[in-house]
């Protein structure tokens, strides 16, 4: 992240490094993770200034402290310089523990485009 964006995000909160519709989109991913207590996957456009953006994929994994609540999220994010971002962000929640079926997700069709 430092070499790509010139900023170290370590120890920062989302509102310190994001703003506007992108912050809303990321907060929606966190809220979905906590509400569903299941892995959350997303694809979208990652724009860091007016002229530059990348296709990005994120996987949010809920981790527990032994209780029913999500205590922490383990998040992986990739950036693809060779792909165009989807027209609409994708938000999907895993519906079962069987990760062998790629179509075993629920996509929220009401999610608004937060990349604009």
Tab-separated table of N, CA, C and O in Angstrom:
chain	number	residue	atom	x	y	z
A	1	UNK	N	0.825	-1.179	0.000
A	1	UNK	CA	0.000	0.000	0.000
A	1	UNK	C	0.879	1.256	0.000
A	1	UNK	O	0.560	2.214	-0.686
A	2	UNK	N	1.945	1.224	0.763
A	2	UNK	CA	2.810	2.394	0.831
A	2	UNK	C	3.448	2.674	-0.523
A	2	UNK	O	3.458	3.812	-0.993
A	3	UNK	N	3.946	1.620	-1.181
A	3	UNK	CA	4.606	1.835	-2.470
A	3	UNK	C	3.624	2.255	-3.560
A	3	UNK	O	3.970	3.029	-4.450
A	4	UNK	N	2.382	1.779	-3.497
A	4	UNK	CA	1.391	2.125	-4.517
A	4	UNK	C	0.758	3.484	-4.266
A	4	UNK	O	0.610	4.286	-5.182
A	5	UNK	N	0.402	3.760	-3.017
A	5	UNK	CA	-0.368	4.963	-2.717
A	5	UNK	C	0.401	6.019	-1.932
A	5	UNK	O	-0.109	7.108	-1.704
A	6	UNK	N	1.605	5.678	-1.487
A	6	UNK	CA	2.424	6.657	-0.789
A	6	UNK	C	1.959	6.988	0.609
A	6	UNK	O	2.290	8.038	1.151
A	7	UNK	N	1.185	6.087	1.213
A	7	UNK	CA	0.639	6.354	2.534
A	7	UNK	C	0.572	5.049	3.309
A	7	UNK	O	0.142	4.038	2.782
A	8	UNK	N	0.990	5.075	4.570
A	8	UNK	CA	0.919	3.896	5.430
A	8	UNK	C	-0.407	3.922	6.191
A	8	UNK	O	-0.659	4.812	6.997
A	9	UNK	N	-1.270	2.931	5.894
A	9	UNK	CA	-2.593	2.863	6.507
A	9	UNK	C	-2.580	2.156	7.862
A	9	UNK	O	-3.606	2.098	8.530
A	10	UNK	N	-1.449	1.628	8.274
A	10	UNK	CA	-1.358	0.860	9.511
A	10	UNK	C	-1.846	1.683	10.713
A	10	UNK	O	-1.411	2.802	10.924
A	11	UNK	N	-2.761	1.096	11.471
A	11	UNK	CA	-3.262	1.726	12.680
A	11	UNK	C	-4.276	2.825	12.456
A	11	UNK	O	-4.742	3.446	13.412
A	12	UNK	N	-4.646	3.086	11.221
A	12	UNK	CA	-5.616	4.139	10.905
A	12	UNK	C	-7.034	3.576	10.878
A	12	UNK	O	-7.250	2.411	10.597
A	13	UNK	N	-7.987	4.397	11.143
A	13	UNK	CA	-9.402	4.035	11.038
A	13	UNK	C	-9.915	4.479	9.675
A	13	UNK	O	-9.352	5.366	9.047
A	14	UNK	N	-10.997	3.834	9.225
A	14	UNK	CA	-11.488	4.100	7.875
A	14	UNK	C	-11.767	5.581	7.646
A	14	UNK	O	-11.432	6.117	6.591
A	15	UNK	N	-12.362	6.269	8.614
A	15	UNK	CA	-12.687	7.685	8.415
A	15	UNK	C	-11.458	8.576	8.326
A	15	UNK	O	-11.546	9.716	7.898
A	16	UNK	N	-10.283	8.048	8.720
A	16	UNK	CA	-9.055	8.822	8.624
A	16	UNK	C	-8.427	8.748	7.230
A	16	UNK	O	-7.645	9.636	6.872
A	17	UNK	N	-8.762	7.722	6.468
A	17	UNK	CA	-8.117	7.532	5.162
A	17	UNK	C	-9.093	7.513	3.990
A	17	UNK	O	-8.669	7.467	2.838
A	18	UNK	N	-10.388	7.549	4.270
A	18	UNK	CA	-11.410	7.511	3.224
A	18	UNK	C	-12.430	8.598	3.484
A	18	UNK	O	-12.561	9.085	4.607
A	19	UNK	N	-13.175	8.941	2.433
A	19	UNK	CA	-14.237	9.926	2.602
A	19	UNK	C	-15.327	9.694	1.566
A	19	UNK	O	-15.158	8.911	0.631
A	20	UNK	N	-16.433	10.352	1.757
A	20	UNK	CA	-17.521	10.342	0.787
A	20	UNK	C	-18.129	8.975	0.543
A	20	UNK	O	-18.269	8.157	1.460
A	21	UNK	N	-18.476	8.733	-0.715
A	21	UNK	CA	-19.175	7.500	-1.075
A	21	UNK	C	-18.293	6.268	-0.898
A	21	UNK	O	-18.800	5.182	-0.628
A	22	UNK	N	-16.965	6.426	-1.017
A	22	UNK	CA	-16.088	5.271	-0.819
A	22	UNK	C	-16.094	4.837	0.648
A	22	UNK	O	-16.164	3.656	0.950
A	23	UNK	N	-16.073	5.794	1.556
A	23	UNK	CA	-16.175	5.485	2.977
A	23	UNK	C	-17.508	4.801	3.273
A	23	UNK	O	-17.549	3.808	4.006
A	24	UNK	N	-18.578	5.290	2.688
A	24	UNK	CA	-19.895	4.673	2.860
A	24	UNK	C	-19.884	3.230	2.375
A	24	UNK	O	-20.400	2.327	3.042
A	25	UNK	N	-19.281	2.979	1.216
A	25	UNK	CA	-19.195	1.635	0.658
A	25	UNK	C	-18.415	0.693	1.583
A	25	UNK	O	-18.878	-0.400	1.911
A	26	UNK	N	-17.250	1.122	2.047
A	26	UNK	CA	-16.433	0.281	2.939
A	26	UNK	C	-17.155	0.050	4.264
A	26	UNK	O	-17.155	-1.074	4.796
A	27	UNK	N	-17.798	1.067	4.808
A	27	UNK	CA	-18.564	0.882	6.046
A	27	UNK	C	-19.716	-0.092	5.853
A	27	UNK	O	-20.065	-0.838	6.768
A	28	UNK	N	-20.306	-0.103	4.652
A	28	UNK	CA	-21.354	-1.082	4.340
A	28	UNK	C	-20.791	-2.493	4.363
A	28	UNK	O	-21.445	-3.420	4.860
A	29	UNK	N	-19.584	-2.684	3.859
A	29	UNK	CA	-18.954	-4.007	3.909
A	29	UNK	C	-18.741	-4.450	5.354
A	29	UNK	O	-19.042	-5.597	5.716
A	30	UNK	N	-18.225	-3.550	6.190
A	30	UNK	CA	-18.030	-3.878	7.608
A	30	UNK	C	-19.367	-4.173	8.295
A	30	UNK	O	-19.481	-5.132	9.061
A	31	UNK	N	-20.373	-3.363	8.038
A	31	UNK	CA	-21.685	-3.572	8.661
A	31	UNK	C	-22.282	-4.917	8.240
A	31	UNK	O	-22.857	-5.636	9.064
A	32	UNK	N	-22.127	-5.258	6.964
A	32	UNK	CA	-22.625	-6.550	6.468
A	32	UNK	C	-21.890	-7.693	7.141
A	32	UNK	O	-22.501	-8.690	7.555
A	33	UNK	N	-20.589	-7.577	7.285
A	33	UNK	CA	-19.790	-8.606	7.954
A	33	UNK	C	-20.273	-8.827	9.381
A	33	UNK	O	-20.478	-9.967	9.807
A	34	UNK	N	-20.492	-7.744	10.112
A	34	UNK	CA	-20.932	-7.861	11.505
A	34	UNK	C	-22.362	-8.382	11.614
A	34	UNK	O	-22.667	-9.172	12.500
A	35	UNK	N	-23.235	-7.954	10.729
A	35	UNK	CA	-24.628	-8.393	10.763
A	35	UNK	C	-24.767	-9.868	10.374
A	35	UNK	O	-25.449	-10.636	11.047
A	36	UNK	N	-24.116	-10.275	9.295
A	36	UNK	CA	-24.265	-11.635	8.762
A	36	UNK	C	-23.335	-12.645	9.432
A	36	UNK	O	-23.599	-13.843	9.402
A	37	UNK	N	-22.231	-12.169	9.984
A	37	UNK	CA	-21.213	-13.040	10.598
A	37	UNK	C	-20.769	-14.139	9.619
A	37	UNK	O	-20.609	-15.291	9.990
A	38	UNK	N	-20.568	-13.738	8.371
A	38	UNK	CA	-20.120	-14.622	7.294
A	38	UNK	C	-19.118	-13.858	6.441
A	38	UNK	O	-19.118	-12.632	6.432
A	39	UNK	N	-18.287	-14.572	5.671
A	39	UNK	CA	-17.364	-13.878	4.764
A	39	UNK	C	-18.115	-12.982	3.770
A	39	UNK	O	-19.190	-13.327	3.295
A	40	UNK	N	-17.534	-11.831	3.489
A	40	UNK	CA	-18.107	-10.865	2.559
A	40	UNK	C	-17.088	-10.601	1.458
A	40	UNK	O	-15.917	-10.344	1.734
A	41	UNK	N	-17.558	-10.669	0.200
A	41	UNK	CA	-16.699	-10.464	-0.963
A	41	UNK	C	-17.211	-9.248	-1.728
A	41	UNK	O	-18.416	-9.031	-1.834
A	42	UNK	N	-16.290	-8.460	-2.254
A	42	UNK	CA	-16.715	-7.335	-3.086
A	42	UNK	C	-15.732	-7.104	-4.225
A	42	UNK	O	-14.557	-7.467	-4.135
A	43	UNK	N	-16.254	-6.511	-5.283
A	43	UNK	CA	-15.460	-6.050	-6.414
A	43	UNK	C	-15.918	-4.632	-6.706
A	43	UNK	O	-17.111	-4.349	-6.670
A	44	UNK	N	-14.969	-3.755	-7.003
A	44	UNK	CA	-15.352	-2.383	-7.335
A	44	UNK	C	-14.176	-1.644	-7.944
A	44	UNK	O	-13.072	-2.178	-8.078
A	45	UNK	N	-14.437	-0.398	-8.252
A	45	UNK	CA	-13.419	0.518	-8.720
A	45	UNK	C	-12.779	1.154	-7.488
A	45	UNK	O	-13.475	1.614	-6.592
A	46	UNK	N	-11.460	1.167	-7.438
A	46	UNK	CA	-10.740	1.830	-6.351
A	46	UNK	C	-10.087	3.065	-6.953
A	46	UNK	O	-9.163	2.962	-7.746
A	47	UNK	N	-10.615	4.226	-6.608
A	47	UNK	CA	-10.091	5.471	-7.158
A	47	UNK	C	-9.377	6.229	-6.056
A	47	UNK	O	-9.958	6.521	-5.021
A	48	UNK	N	-8.113	6.581	-6.260
A	48	UNK	CA	-7.398	7.296	-5.221
A	48	UNK	C	-7.119	8.748	-5.590
A	48	UNK	O	-6.635	9.507	-4.782
A	49	UNK	N	-7.399	9.155	-6.791
A	49	UNK	CA	-7.439	10.573	-7.134
A	49	UNK	C	-8.286	10.724	-8.391
A	49	UNK	O	-8.835	9.752	-8.905
A	50	UNK	N	-8.396	11.922	-8.899
A	50	UNK	CA	-9.320	12.182	-10.006
A	50	UNK	C	-8.976	11.428	-11.284
A	50	UNK	O	-9.862	11.121	-12.072
A	51	UNK	N	-7.719	11.119	-11.485
A	51	UNK	CA	-7.300	10.531	-12.765
A	51	UNK	C	-6.911	9.061	-12.717
A	51	UNK	O	-6.644	8.468	-13.756
A	52	UNK	N	-6.833	8.476	-11.532
A	52	UNK	CA	-6.326	7.105	-11.436
A	52	UNK	C	-7.274	6.210	-10.650
A	52	UNK	O	-7.757	6.586	-9.593
A	53	UNK	N	-7.530	5.022	-11.206
A	53	UNK	CA	-8.347	4.036	-10.503
A	53	UNK	C	-7.921	2.637	-10.927
A	53	UNK	O	-7.292	2.452	-11.958
A	54	UNK	N	-8.271	1.674	-10.083
A	54	UNK	CA	-7.921	0.274	-10.307
A	54	UNK	C	-9.125	-0.614	-10.026
A	54	UNK	O	-9.983	-0.268	-9.219
A	55	UNK	N	-9.147	-1.776	-10.653
A	55	UNK	CA	-10.116	-2.819	-10.311
A	55	UNK	C	-9.620	-3.469	-9.028
A	55	UNK	O	-8.445	-3.805	-8.902
A	56	UNK	N	-10.493	-3.623	-8.049
A	56	UNK	CA	-10.076	-4.226	-6.783
A	56	UNK	C	-11.088	-5.277	-6.332
A	56	UNK	O	-12.278	-5.178	-6.603
A	57	UNK	N	-10.559	-6.276	-5.666
A	57	UNK	CA	-11.373	-7.321	-5.032
A	57	UNK	C	-11.017	-7.336	-3.550
A	57	UNK	O	-9.851	-7.188	-3.194
A	58	UNK	N	-12.041	-7.560	-2.714
A	58	UNK	CA	-11.826	-7.626	-1.267
A	58	UNK	C	-12.518	-8.855	-0.706
A	58	UNK	O	-13.620	-9.188	-1.144
A	59	UNK	N	-11.894	-9.466	0.275
A	59	UNK	CA	-12.520	-10.549	1.019
A	59	UNK	C	-12.388	-10.218	2.499
A	59	UNK	O	-11.283	-10.081	3.019
A	60	UNK	N	-13.540	-10.059	3.144
A	60	UNK	CA	-13.602	-9.779	4.577
A	60	UNK	C	-13.955	-11.082	5.280
A	60	UNK	O	-14.995	-11.678	4.998
A	61	UNK	N	-13.120	-11.522	6.206
A	61	UNK	CA	-13.366	-12.751	6.957
A	61	UNK	C	-13.626	-12.405	8.421
A	61	UNK	O	-12.814	-11.737	9.058
A	62	UNK	N	-14.751	-12.871	8.966
A	62	UNK	CA	-15.058	-12.567	10.368
A	62	UNK	C	-14.294	-13.505	11.299
A	62	UNK	O	-14.240	-14.708	11.075
A	63	UNK	N	-13.693	-12.941	12.325
A	63	UNK	CA	-13.011	-13.735	13.347
A	63	UNK	C	-13.691	-13.480	14.681
A	63	UNK	O	-14.058	-12.348	15.004
A	64	UNK	N	-13.845	-14.534	15.461
A	64	UNK	CA	-14.564	-14.472	16.723
A	64	UNK	C	-13.595	-14.529	17.903
A	64	UNK	O	-12.483	-15.038	17.800
A	65	UNK	N	-14.045	-14.035	19.023
A	65	UNK	CA	-13.304	-14.178	20.273
A	65	UNK	C	-13.889	-15.318	21.105
A	65	UNK	O	-13.671	-15.406	22.292
A	66	UNK	N	-14.651	-16.199	20.449
A	66	UNK	CA	-15.310	-17.308	21.123
A	66	UNK	C	-16.774	-17.048	21.379
A	66	UNK	O	-17.515	-17.953	21.736
A	67	UNK	N	-17.186	-15.805	21.202
A	67	UNK	CA	-18.598	-15.470	21.374
A	67	UNK	C	-19.282	-15.478	20.013
A	67	UNK	O	-18.688	-15.847	19.013
A	68	UNK	N	-20.521	-15.048	19.987
A	68	UNK	CA	-21.289	-14.983	18.742
A	68	UNK	C	-20.924	-13.768	17.888
A	68	UNK	O	-21.253	-13.711	16.716
A	69	UNK	N	-20.258	-12.801	18.480
A	69	UNK	CA	-19.987	-11.555	17.762
A	69	UNK	C	-18.697	-11.648	16.939
A	69	UNK	O	-17.822	-12.469	17.207
A	70	UNK	N	-18.609	-10.783	15.936
A	70	UNK	CA	-17.376	-10.650	15.160
A	70	UNK	C	-16.459	-9.722	15.952
A	70	UNK	O	-16.780	-8.559	16.184
A	71	UNK	N	-15.329	-10.252	16.391
A	71	UNK	CA	-14.403	-9.473	17.204
A	71	UNK	C	-13.414	-8.692	16.345
A	71	UNK	O	-12.990	-7.597	16.712
A	72	UNK	N	-13.048	-9.259	15.202
A	72	UNK	CA	-12.073	-8.628	14.323
A	72	UNK	C	-12.304	-9.141	12.902
A	72	UNK	O	-12.860	-10.216	12.707
A	73	UNK	N	-11.898	-8.366	11.941
A	73	UNK	CA	-12.025	-8.767	10.537
A	73	UNK	C	-10.630	-8.954	9.948
A	73	UNK	O	-9.765	-8.101	10.125
A	74	UNK	N	-10.443	-10.065	9.271
A	74	UNK	CA	-9.229	-10.297	8.501
A	74	UNK	C	-9.584	-9.967	7.057
A	74	UNK	O	-10.512	-10.558	6.496
A	75	UNK	N	-8.873	-9.008	6.473
A	75	UNK	CA	-9.245	-8.505	5.155
A	75	UNK	C	-8.097	-8.661	4.174
A	75	UNK	O	-6.967	-8.289	4.469
A	76	UNK	N	-8.429	-9.228	3.028
A	76	UNK	CA	-7.482	-9.290	1.931
A	76	UNK	C	-8.002	-8.442	0.790
A	76	UNK	O	-9.208	-8.399	0.528
A	77	UNK	N	-7.102	-7.730	0.125
A	77	UNK	CA	-7.510	-6.873	-0.989
A	77	UNK	C	-6.460	-6.970	-2.083
A	77	UNK	O	-5.263	-6.917	-1.812
A	78	UNK	N	-6.936	-7.153	-3.315
A	78	UNK	CA	-6.033	-7.192	-4.458
A	78	UNK	C	-6.370	-6.047	-5.405
A	78	UNK	O	-7.506	-5.580	-5.454
A	79	UNK	N	-5.372	-5.618	-6.155
A	79	UNK	CA	-5.550	-4.583	-7.168
A	79	UNK	C	-5.083	-5.148	-8.493
A	79	UNK	O	-4.025	-5.751	-8.575
A	80	UNK	N	-5.893	-4.961	-9.525
A	80	UNK	CA	-5.544	-5.477	-10.841
A	80	UNK	C	-5.409	-4.302	-11.807
A	80	UNK	O	-6.387	-3.639	-12.133
A	81	UNK	N	-4.193	-4.078	-12.260
A	81	UNK	CA	-3.916	-2.955	-13.150
A	81	UNK	C	-4.389	-3.220	-14.573
A	81	UNK	O	-4.484	-2.312	-15.362
A	82	UNK	N	-4.711	-4.482	-14.893
A	82	UNK	CA	-5.062	-4.838	-16.258
A	82	UNK	C	-6.541	-4.986	-16.535
A	82	UNK	O	-6.926	-5.245	-17.662
A	83	UNK	N	-7.386	-4.838	-15.526
A	83	UNK	CA	-8.831	-5.024	-15.711
A	83	UNK	C	-9.584	-3.728	-15.470
A	83	UNK	O	-9.200	-2.922	-14.639
A	84	UNK	N	-10.681	-3.560	-16.189
A	84	UNK	CA	-11.594	-2.454	-15.923
A	84	UNK	C	-12.507	-2.855	-14.772
A	84	UNK	O	-12.917	-4.006	-14.665
A	85	UNK	N	-12.836	-1.895	-13.943
A	85	UNK	CA	-13.724	-2.161	-12.819
A	85	UNK	C	-15.137	-2.406	-13.330
A	85	UNK	O	-15.510	-1.935	-14.398
A	86	UNK	N	-15.932	-3.155	-12.561
A	86	UNK	CA	-17.329	-3.367	-12.967
A	86	UNK	C	-18.093	-2.048	-12.952
A	86	UNK	O	-17.738	-1.122	-12.233
A	87	UNK	N	-19.145	-1.977	-13.754
A	87	UNK	CA	-19.970	-0.765	-13.784
A	87	UNK	C	-20.633	-0.509	-12.439
A	87	UNK	O	-20.803	0.622	-12.025
A	88	UNK	N	-21.027	-1.567	-11.764
A	88	UNK	CA	-21.659	-1.477	-10.448
A	88	UNK	C	-20.836	-2.288	-9.454
A	88	UNK	O	-20.391	-3.382	-9.777
A	89	UNK	N	-20.626	-1.769	-8.239
A	89	UNK	CA	-19.908	-2.567	-7.238
A	89	UNK	C	-20.666	-3.861	-6.939
A	89	UNK	O	-21.893	-3.895	-6.971
A	90	UNK	N	-19.931	-4.903	-6.671
A	90	UNK	CA	-20.506	-6.190	-6.299
A	90	UNK	C	-20.299	-6.392	-4.811
A	90	UNK	O	-19.196	-6.175	-4.305
A	91	UNK	N	-21.347	-6.791	-4.125
A	91	UNK	CA	-21.285	-7.129	-2.708
A	91	UNK	C	-21.941	-8.482	-2.559
A	91	UNK	O	-23.090	-8.657	-2.964
A	92	UNK	N	-21.218	-9.461	-2.020
A	92	UNK	CA	-21.746	-10.809	-1.886
A	92	UNK	C	-21.433	-11.341	-0.494
A	92	UNK	O	-20.370	-11.077	0.058
A	93	UNK	N	-22.377	-12.111	0.057
A	93	UNK	CA	-22.215	-12.730	1.370
A	93	UNK	C	-22.278	-14.232	1.177
A	93	UNK	O	-23.195	-14.751	0.539
A	94	UNK	N	-21.297	-14.953	1.716
A	94	UNK	CA	-21.295	-16.402	1.615
A	94	UNK	C	-22.505	-16.959	2.355
A	94	UNK	O	-22.806	-16.545	3.468
A	95	UNK	N	-23.201	-17.903	1.740
A	95	UNK	CA	-24.412	-18.463	2.329
A	95	UNK	C	-24.190	-19.814	3.014
A	95	UNK	O	-25.068	-20.314	3.661
A	96	UNK	N	-23.011	-20.406	2.827
A	96	UNK	CA	-22.724	-21.665	3.505
A	96	UNK	C	-21.233	-21.766	3.731
A	96	UNK	O	-20.452	-20.985	3.196
A	97	UNK	N	-20.835	-22.755	4.508
A	97	UNK	CA	-19.415	-22.962	4.773
A	97	UNK	C	-18.726	-23.698	3.636
A	97	UNK	O	-17.526	-23.819	3.619
A	98	UNK	N	-19.493	-24.204	2.683
A	98	UNK	CA	-18.930	-24.927	1.546
A	98	UNK	C	-18.438	-23.929	0.515
A	98	UNK	O	-19.221	-23.346	-0.225
A	99	UNK	N	-17.137	-23.709	0.474
A	99	UNK	CA	-16.563	-22.709	-0.415
A	99	UNK	C	-16.230	-23.267	-1.794
A	99	UNK	O	-15.587	-22.599	-2.589
A	100	UNK	N	-16.670	-24.480	-2.104
A	100	UNK	CA	-16.343	-25.083	-3.392
A	100	UNK	C	-17.301	-24.665	-4.492
A	100	UNK	O	-17.051	-24.905	-5.652
A	101	UNK	N	-18.412	-24.039	-4.156
A	101	UNK	CA	-19.404	-23.631	-5.141
A	101	UNK	C	-19.327	-22.126	-5.353
A	101	UNK	O	-19.751	-21.353	-4.509
A	102	UNK	N	-18.791	-21.718	-6.494
A	102	UNK	CA	-18.607	-20.308	-6.782
A	102	UNK	C	-19.896	-19.519	-6.857
A	102	UNK	O	-19.900	-18.311	-6.704
A	103	UNK	N	-21.033	-20.174	-7.071
A	103	UNK	CA	-22.298	-19.455	-7.187
A	103	UNK	C	-23.078	-19.444	-5.880
A	103	UNK	O	-24.222	-19.040	-5.832
A	104	UNK	N	-22.449	-19.829	-4.803
A	104	UNK	CA	-23.133	-19.943	-3.525
A	104	UNK	C	-23.036	-18.639	-2.734
A	104	UNK	O	-22.572	-18.597	-1.609
A	105	UNK	N	-23.469	-17.542	-3.365
A	105	UNK	CA	-23.437	-16.245	-2.709
A	105	UNK	C	-24.755	-15.530	-2.943
A	105	UNK	O	-25.488	-15.834	-3.876
A	106	UNK	N	-25.024	-14.602	-2.088
A	106	UNK	CA	-26.202	-13.763	-2.219
A	106	UNK	C	-25.727	-12.366	-2.563
A	106	UNK	O	-25.012	-11.732	-1.792
A	107	UNK	N	-26.083	-11.870	-3.718
A	107	UNK	CA	-25.705	-10.527	-4.127
A	107	UNK	C	-26.834	-9.580	-3.773
A	107	UNK	O	-27.999	-9.871	-4.023
A	108	UNK	N	-26.479	-8.451	-3.179
A	108	UNK	CA	-27.465	-7.461	-2.796
A	108	UNK	C	-27.767	-6.583	-4.012
A	108	UNK	O	-26.994	-5.698	-4.345
A	109	UNK	N	-28.906	-6.803	-4.697
A	109	UNK	CA	-29.192	-6.048	-5.916
A	109	UNK	C	-29.576	-4.597	-5.651
A	109	UNK	O	-29.622	-3.801	-6.559
A	110	UNK	N	-29.816	-4.235	-4.392
A	110	UNK	CA	-30.214	-2.863	-4.085
A	110	UNK	C	-29.021	-1.978	-3.764
A	110	UNK	O	-29.192	-0.792	-3.533
A	111	UNK	N	-27.833	-2.539	-3.766
A	111	UNK	CA	-26.662	-1.741	-3.405
A	111	UNK	C	-26.372	-0.696	-4.468
A	111	UNK	O	-26.320	-1.007	-5.650
A	112	UNK	N	-26.212	0.539	-4.047
A	112	UNK	CA	-25.998	1.624	-4.994
A	112	UNK	C	-24.524	1.718	-5.391
A	112	UNK	O	-23.645	1.316	-4.652
A	113	UNK	N	-24.273	2.297	-6.538
A	113	UNK	CA	-22.918	2.519	-7.034
A	113	UNK	C	-22.249	3.560	-6.154
A	113	UNK	O	-22.623	4.716	-6.152
A	114	UNK	N	-21.242	3.127	-5.384
A	114	UNK	CA	-20.549	4.042	-4.484
A	114	UNK	C	-19.192	4.456	-5.043
A	114	UNK	O	-18.355	4.982	-4.325
A	115	UNK	N	-18.946	4.193	-6.309
A	115	UNK	CA	-17.658	4.557	-6.890
A	115	UNK	C	-17.699	5.904	-7.595
A	115	UNK	O	-16.672	6.396	-8.008
A	116	UNK	N	-18.867	6.470	-7.731
A	116	UNK	CA	-18.999	7.741	-8.452
A	116	UNK	C	-18.582	8.910	-7.580
A	116	UNK	O	-18.570	8.875	-6.408
